[in-house]
Amino acid sequence: MPNVEEQLHPIADGTKLRISRTTVKHGRGESHEYRVNNGPPLNGVTKITKFCEGDGFGAGKGFAVKEIRDSGGDLKAPDRVSGEAADLGNNLHRSIDNYITDQIVDEEDDIFMAWFRTFGEYDWLASERFVCHPKGFGGTIDAIAREDDGTIAVYDWKTRKRDTYERNGPYAGEKAQISAYAKALQAMGSNWAPTKAYIVYVMRDGSYAERVEVDIEKYWRLFRAAKIVADVSDKINAKPKQEVKK
């Protein structure tokens, strides 16, 4: 059964915006759909950013071949590794949310502690907040912080294998994702409208965490282009409405 959650988002004019998120599980993965004041469903940002990267099939094929080779020929290795990575990411998000919301420090979690050592003392304002944009998409922001200079910044958490991150660095789709979140907060007139956006990459071996600033305007353009493609894809793949017999 889908899981429906609801939040009231504080707006700068003193009002609050009602945003709901419906989560549907797909094995180890999940998809999200958003609604504003019980309006029509909106696609999640991450569904749209899948259209940001280039040769997704080629990259996926390369990943699968490497994991099968490294595992000694286990054909199930790619699915297993992807599932384990998703679990680590979900656990990190949960641990950080618990810290920001309730000041709980999970000292047994090496990945969380890699994040905590660098970012634990930041001025965190909110965690795991739903957002929406008039252009027809929604999302869940990992965290919002007040910077030392008083400006507001939006944050996104990513876990990576250290060798992969140090070889490839951040991906364009990840930067487009957080730019969309920043633009959504601005368009909503949120109490937490940001002027900066950051992705924090946390190494899965717990060695370190690194913050990367994102050019919001530049990658917002990429996101808008991806949304055009996503909208066309939705129309092409939409099931035709069946006529009602009189």
mmCIF file of C-alpha atoms in Angstrom:
data_model
loop_
_atom_site.group_PDB
_atom_site.id
_atom_site.type_symbol
_atom_site.label_atom_id
_atom_site.label_comp_id
_atom_site.label_asym_id
_atom_site.label_seq_id
_atom_site.Cartn_x
_atom_site.Cartn_y
_atom_site.Cartn_z
ATOM 1 C CA MET A 1 0.000 0.000 0.000
ATOM 2 C CA PRO A 2 1.253 3.537 -0.755
ATOM 3 C CA ASN A 3 2.369 5.585 2.224
ATOM 4 C CA VAL A 4 1.007 9.156 2.380
ATOM 5 C CA GLU A 5 2.698 11.848 4.513
ATOM 6 C CA GLU A 6 1.725 15.491 4.902
ATOM 7 C CA GLN A 7 3.584 18.630 5.954
ATOM 8 C CA LEU A 8 2.705 22.294 6.443
ATOM 9 C CA HIS A 9 5.441 24.444 4.925
ATOM 10 C CA PRO A 10 5.936 27.914 6.488
ATOM 11 C CA ILE A 11 5.691 30.775 3.979
ATOM 12 C CA ALA A 12 7.314 34.178 4.466
ATOM 13 C CA ASP A 13 3.927 35.968 4.571
ATOM 14 C CA GLY A 14 2.913 33.983 7.655
ATOM 15 C CA THR A 15 0.721 31.417 5.902
ATOM 16 C CA LYS A 16 1.429 27.707 5.497
ATOM 17 C CA LEU A 17 1.322 25.526 2.407
ATOM 18 C CA ARG A 18 -0.025 21.971 2.698
ATOM 19 C CA ILE A 19 2.135 19.482 0.769
ATOM 20 C CA SER A 20 1.636 15.714 0.733
ATOM 21 C CA ARG A 21 3.984 12.996 -0.477
ATOM 22 C CA THR A 22 2.870 9.552 -1.599
ATOM 23 C CA THR A 23 5.589 6.888 -1.507
ATOM 24 C CA VAL A 24 5.322 3.630 -3.442
ATOM 25 C CA LYS A 25 7.822 0.841 -2.783
ATOM 26 C CA HIS A 26 9.428 -1.048 -5.686
ATOM 27 C CA GLY A 27 11.494 -3.821 -4.126
ATOM 28 C CA ARG A 28 14.365 -1.981 -2.411
ATOM 29 C CA GLY A 29 13.608 1.224 -4.267
ATOM 30 C CA GLU A 30 10.721 3.663 -4.103
ATOM 31 C CA SER A 31 9.068 6.473 -6.046
ATOM 32 C CA HIS A 32 7.398 9.670 -4.836
ATOM 33 C CA GLU A 33 4.456 11.744 -5.986
ATOM 34 C CA TYR A 34 3.544 15.144 -4.514
ATOM 35 C CA ARG A 35 0.345 17.171 -4.157
ATOM 36 C CA VAL A 36 -0.263 20.748 -3.026
ATOM 37 C CA ASN A 37 -3.525 21.375 -1.133
ATOM 38 C CA ASN A 38 -4.899 18.071 -2.485
ATOM 39 C CA GLY A 39 -4.342 19.215 -6.058
ATOM 40 C CA PRO A 40 -3.193 17.116 -9.043
ATOM 41 C CA PRO A 41 -0.172 14.806 -8.622
ATOM 42 C CA LEU A 42 3.294 16.192 -9.347
ATOM 43 C CA ASN A 43 6.325 14.183 -10.441
ATOM 44 C CA GLY A 44 9.241 14.017 -8.046
ATOM 45 C CA VAL A 45 12.460 15.829 -8.919
ATOM 46 C CA THR A 46 14.529 12.636 -9.026
ATOM 47 C CA LYS A 47 12.249 11.147 -11.694
ATOM 48 C CA ILE A 48 12.997 14.184 -13.871
ATOM 49 C CA THR A 49 16.752 14.315 -13.256
ATOM 50 C CA LYS A 50 17.127 10.835 -14.733
ATOM 51 C CA PHE A 51 16.997 12.649 -18.066
ATOM 52 C CA CYS A 52 19.968 14.891 -17.183
ATOM 53 C CA GLU A 53 22.764 12.402 -17.690
ATOM 54 C CA GLY A 54 24.145 11.397 -21.071
ATOM 55 C CA ASP A 55 24.665 7.738 -21.913
ATOM 56 C CA GLY A 56 22.750 6.247 -19.014
ATOM 57 C CA PHE A 57 22.577 2.830 -20.662
ATOM 58 C CA GLY A 58 26.320 2.781 -21.324
ATOM 59 C CA ALA A 59 27.113 3.861 -17.767
ATOM 60 C CA GLY A 60 24.800 1.216 -16.351
ATOM 61 C CA LYS A 61 26.316 -1.445 -18.556
ATOM 62 C CA GLY A 62 29.838 -0.461 -17.475
ATOM 63 C CA PHE A 63 28.838 -0.614 -13.803
ATOM 64 C CA ALA A 64 27.256 -4.052 -14.238
ATOM 65 C CA VAL A 65 30.265 -5.493 -16.062
ATOM 66 C CA LYS A 66 32.656 -4.182 -13.383
ATOM 67 C CA GLU A 67 30.637 -5.597 -10.486
ATOM 68 C CA ILE A 68 30.257 -8.994 -12.170
ATOM 69 C CA ARG A 69 33.986 -9.116 -12.876
ATOM 70 C CA ASP A 70 34.950 -8.002 -9.350
ATOM 71 C CA SER A 71 32.655 -10.620 -7.793
ATOM 72 C CA GLY A 72 34.179 -13.466 -9.782
ATOM 73 C CA GLY A 73 31.315 -13.817 -12.224
ATOM 74 C CA ASP A 74 28.274 -13.416 -9.967
ATOM 75 C CA LEU A 75 25.502 -12.201 -12.304
ATOM 76 C CA LYS A 76 23.458 -10.994 -9.340
ATOM 77 C CA ALA A 77 26.259 -8.731 -8.098
ATOM 78 C CA PRO A 78 25.016 -5.475 -9.783
ATOM 79 C CA ASP A 79 21.570 -5.743 -8.192
ATOM 80 C CA ARG A 80 23.038 -6.658 -4.821
ATOM 81 C CA VAL A 81 25.552 -3.788 -4.844
ATOM 82 C CA SER A 82 22.900 -1.281 -5.962
ATOM 83 C CA GLY A 83 20.589 -2.445 -3.197
ATOM 84 C CA GLU A 84 23.307 -2.195 -0.564
ATOM 85 C CA ALA A 85 24.203 1.322 -1.736
ATOM 86 C CA ALA A 86 20.540 2.370 -1.511
ATOM 87 C CA ASP A 87 20.311 0.968 2.012
ATOM 88 C CA LEU A 88 23.439 2.882 3.088
ATOM 89 C CA GLY A 89 22.037 6.099 1.624
ATOM 90 C CA ASN A 90 18.680 5.644 3.346
ATOM 91 C CA ASN A 91 20.389 4.903 6.664
ATOM 92 C CA LEU A 92 22.525 8.047 6.384
ATOM 93 C CA HIS A 93 19.492 10.215 5.646
ATOM 94 C CA ARG A 94 17.680 8.729 8.629
ATOM 95 C CA SER A 95 20.653 9.251 10.976
ATOM 96 C CA ILE A 96 21.159 12.874 9.893
ATOM 97 C CA ASP A 97 17.435 13.603 10.217
ATOM 98 C CA ASN A 98 17.462 12.120 13.726
ATOM 99 C CA TYR A 99 20.403 14.354 14.627
ATOM 100 C CA ILE A 100 18.974 17.577 13.187
ATOM 101 C CA THR A 101 15.502 16.920 14.602
ATOM 102 C CA ASP A 102 16.295 15.317 17.978
ATOM 103 C CA GLN A 103 20.091 15.751 18.456
ATOM 104 C CA ILE A 104 20.617 11.978 18.398
ATOM 105 C CA VAL A 105 24.226 11.033 17.554
ATOM 106 C CA ASP A 106 24.655 7.481 16.244
ATOM 107 C CA GLU A 107 28.294 6.863 17.130
ATOM 108 C CA GLU A 108 28.092 3.288 15.807
ATOM 109 C CA ASP A 109 27.412 4.483 12.258
ATOM 110 C CA ASP A 110 30.783 5.243 10.603
ATOM 111 C CA ILE A 111 29.196 6.921 7.588
ATOM 112 C CA PHE A 112 27.088 9.225 9.739
ATOM 113 C CA MET A 113 30.099 10.061 11.908
ATOM 114 C CA ALA A 114 32.066 11.066 8.787
ATOM 115 C CA TRP A 115 29.272 13.590 8.140
ATOM 116 C CA PHE A 116 28.965 14.609 11.791
ATOM 117 C CA ARG A 117 32.661 15.403 12.269
ATOM 118 C CA THR A 118 32.461 18.101 9.585
ATOM 119 C CA PHE A 119 28.850 19.295 9.612
ATOM 120 C CA GLY A 120 27.459 18.511 13.060
ATOM 121 C CA GLU A 121 27.924 22.072 14.360
ATOM 122 C CA TYR A 122 26.161 23.810 11.458
ATOM 123 C CA ASP A 123 23.037 25.896 12.186
ATOM 124 C CA TRP A 124 20.441 23.465 10.829
ATOM 125 C CA LEU A 125 16.957 24.958 10.398
ATOM 126 C CA ALA A 126 14.991 22.040 8.939
ATOM 127 C CA SER A 127 15.358 18.464 7.711
ATOM 128 C CA GLU A 128 13.463 16.292 5.222
ATOM 129 C CA ARG A 129 11.084 19.014 4.015
ATOM 130 C CA PHE A 130 8.610 18.640 1.149
ATOM 131 C CA VAL A 131 8.628 21.346 -1.550
ATOM 132 C CA CYS A 132 6.747 22.078 -4.774
ATOM 133 C CA HIS A 133 7.149 24.374 -7.766
ATOM 134 C CA PRO A 134 4.480 26.075 -9.939
ATOM 135 C CA LYS A 135 6.076 24.489 -13.011
ATOM 136 C CA GLY A 136 4.747 21.149 -11.829
ATOM 137 C CA PHE A 137 7.165 19.151 -9.724
ATOM 138 C CA GLY A 138 7.796 18.338 -6.095
ATOM 139 C CA GLY A 139 10.602 16.957 -3.976
ATOM 140 C CA THR A 140 12.042 16.333 -0.540
ATOM 141 C CA ILE A 141 14.915 18.528 0.590
ATOM 142 C CA ASP A 142 17.457 16.809 2.819
ATOM 143 C CA ALA A 143 18.250 19.868 4.949
ATOM 144 C CA ILE A 144 18.240 23.655 5.181
ATOM 145 C CA ALA A 145 20.856 25.653 7.089
ATOM 146 C CA ARG A 146 21.705 29.212 8.041
ATOM 147 C CA GLU A 147 25.251 30.018 6.932
ATOM 148 C CA ASP A 148 27.752 32.020 8.978
ATOM 149 C CA ASP A 149 26.961 35.150 6.935
ATOM 150 C CA GLY A 150 23.225 34.809 7.656
ATOM 151 C CA THR A 151 22.223 33.529 4.223
ATOM 152 C CA ILE A 152 20.072 30.411 3.783
ATOM 153 C CA ALA A 153 21.441 27.334 2.013
ATOM 154 C CA VAL A 154 19.849 24.081 0.898
ATOM 155 C CA TYR A 155 21.725 20.790 1.305
ATOM 156 C CA ASP A 156 21.558 17.347 -0.279
ATOM 157 C CA TRP A 157 23.308 14.193 1.012
ATOM 158 C CA LYS A 158 24.934 11.618 -1.264
ATOM 159 C CA THR A 159 26.939 8.509 -0.389
ATOM 160 C CA ARG A 160 29.690 7.341 -2.741
ATOM 161 C CA LYS A 161 32.394 4.737 -2.993
ATOM 162 C CA ARG A 162 35.588 6.677 -2.390
ATOM 163 C CA ASP A 163 37.435 5.526 -5.524
ATOM 164 C CA THR A 164 34.406 6.244 -7.725
ATOM 165 C CA TYR A 165 33.903 9.721 -6.272
ATOM 166 C CA GLU A 166 37.570 10.667 -6.530
ATOM 167 C CA ARG A 167 37.635 9.447 -10.135
ATOM 168 C CA ASN A 168 34.334 10.901 -11.393
ATOM 169 C CA GLY A 169 33.343 13.650 -8.966
ATOM 170 C CA PRO A 170 29.769 14.989 -8.827
ATOM 171 C CA TYR A 171 27.242 14.180 -11.559
ATOM 172 C CA ALA A 172 25.293 16.833 -13.478
ATOM 173 C CA GLY A 173 21.943 15.303 -12.531
ATOM 174 C CA GLU A 174 22.758 15.639 -8.841
ATOM 175 C CA LYS A 175 23.493 19.336 -9.293
ATOM 176 C CA ALA A 176 20.284 19.804 -11.281
ATOM 177 C CA GLN A 177 18.367 18.088 -8.477
ATOM 178 C CA ILE A 178 19.417 20.460 -5.722
ATOM 179 C CA SER A 179 19.055 23.480 -8.019
ATOM 180 C CA ALA A 180 15.419 22.472 -8.549
ATOM 181 C CA TYR A 181 14.924 22.285 -4.777
ATOM 182 C CA ALA A 182 16.393 25.760 -4.329
ATOM 183 C CA LYS A 183 14.177 27.192 -7.070
ATOM 184 C CA ALA A 184 11.107 25.506 -5.568
ATOM 185 C CA LEU A 185 11.750 27.130 -2.171
ATOM 186 C CA GLN A 186 12.181 30.517 -3.858
ATOM 187 C CA ALA A 187 9.019 30.131 -5.967
ATOM 188 C CA MET A 188 6.988 29.056 -2.919
ATOM 189 C CA GLY A 189 7.999 32.191 -1.035
ATOM 190 C CA SER A 190 9.308 29.893 1.677
ATOM 191 C CA ASN A 191 10.524 31.124 5.046
ATOM 192 C CA TRP A 192 13.728 29.331 4.049
ATOM 193 C CA ALA A 193 14.253 30.697 0.521
ATOM 194 C CA PRO A 194 17.943 29.939 -0.211
ATOM 195 C CA THR A 195 20.643 31.811 -2.069
ATOM 196 C CA LYS A 196 23.127 28.920 -1.958
ATOM 197 C CA ALA A 197 23.007 25.183 -2.630
ATOM 198 C CA TYR A 198 25.405 22.424 -1.621
ATOM 199 C CA ILE A 199 25.790 18.690 -2.089
ATOM 200 C CA VAL A 200 27.617 16.835 0.664
ATOM 201 C CA TYR A 201 29.304 13.632 -0.535
ATOM 202 C CA VAL A 202 29.908 11.137 2.270
ATOM 203 C CA MET A 203 32.293 8.261 1.546
ATOM 204 C CA ARG A 204 30.818 4.826 2.210
ATOM 205 C CA ASP A 205 34.009 3.724 3.949
ATOM 206 C CA GLY A 206 33.487 6.497 6.527
ATOM 207 C CA SER A 207 36.774 8.207 5.626
ATOM 208 C CA TYR A 208 35.480 11.735 5.013
ATOM 209 C CA ALA A 209 32.663 13.992 3.812
ATOM 210 C CA GLU A 210 33.069 16.826 1.310
ATOM 211 C CA ARG A 211 30.837 19.804 0.522
ATOM 212 C CA VAL A 212 30.435 20.939 -3.111
ATOM 213 C CA GLU A 213 28.746 24.246 -3.939
ATOM 214 C CA VAL A 214 26.340 24.206 -6.888
ATOM 215 C CA ASP A 215 25.645 27.041 -9.327
ATOM 216 C CA ILE A 216 21.853 27.242 -8.921
ATOM 217 C CA GLU A 217 21.118 29.229 -12.093
ATOM 218 C CA LYS A 218 23.336 27.102 -14.332
ATOM 219 C CA TYR A 219 21.921 23.767 -13.238
ATOM 220 C CA TRP A 220 18.358 25.064 -13.052
ATOM 221 C CA ARG A 221 18.632 25.480 -16.826
ATOM 222 C CA LEU A 222 19.664 21.839 -17.110
ATOM 223 C CA PHE A 223 16.757 20.747 -14.916
ATOM 224 C CA ARG A 224 14.229 22.698 -17.004
ATOM 225 C CA ALA A 225 15.530 21.019 -20.162
ATOM 226 C CA ALA A 226 15.269 17.608 -18.482
ATOM 227 C CA LYS A 227 11.693 18.366 -17.417
ATOM 228 C CA ILE A 228 10.700 19.058 -21.019
ATOM 229 C CA VAL A 229 12.024 15.620 -21.985
ATOM 230 C CA ALA A 230 10.353 14.002 -18.962
ATOM 231 C CA ASP A 231 6.987 15.586 -19.833
ATOM 232 C CA VAL A 232 7.223 14.361 -23.415
ATOM 233 C CA SER A 233 8.136 10.875 -22.163
ATOM 234 C CA ASP A 234 5.101 10.871 -19.857
ATOM 235 C CA LYS A 235 2.799 11.792 -22.741
ATOM 236 C CA ILE A 236 4.241 9.114 -25.020
ATOM 237 C CA ASN A 237 3.999 6.427 -22.343
ATOM 238 C CA ALA A 238 0.594 7.460 -20.989
ATOM 239 C CA LYS A 239 -2.037 4.758 -21.212
ATOM 240 C CA PRO A 240 -4.908 5.771 -23.521
ATOM 241 C CA LYS A 241 -8.179 6.486 -21.758
ATOM 242 C CA GLN A 242 -10.756 3.851 -22.409
ATOM 243 C CA GLU A 243 -14.037 5.085 -23.781
ATOM 244 C CA VAL A 244 -17.043 4.545 -21.590
ATOM 245 C CA LYS A 245 -19.732 2.570 -23.421
ATOM 246 C CA LYS A 246 -23.151 4.150 -23.255
#
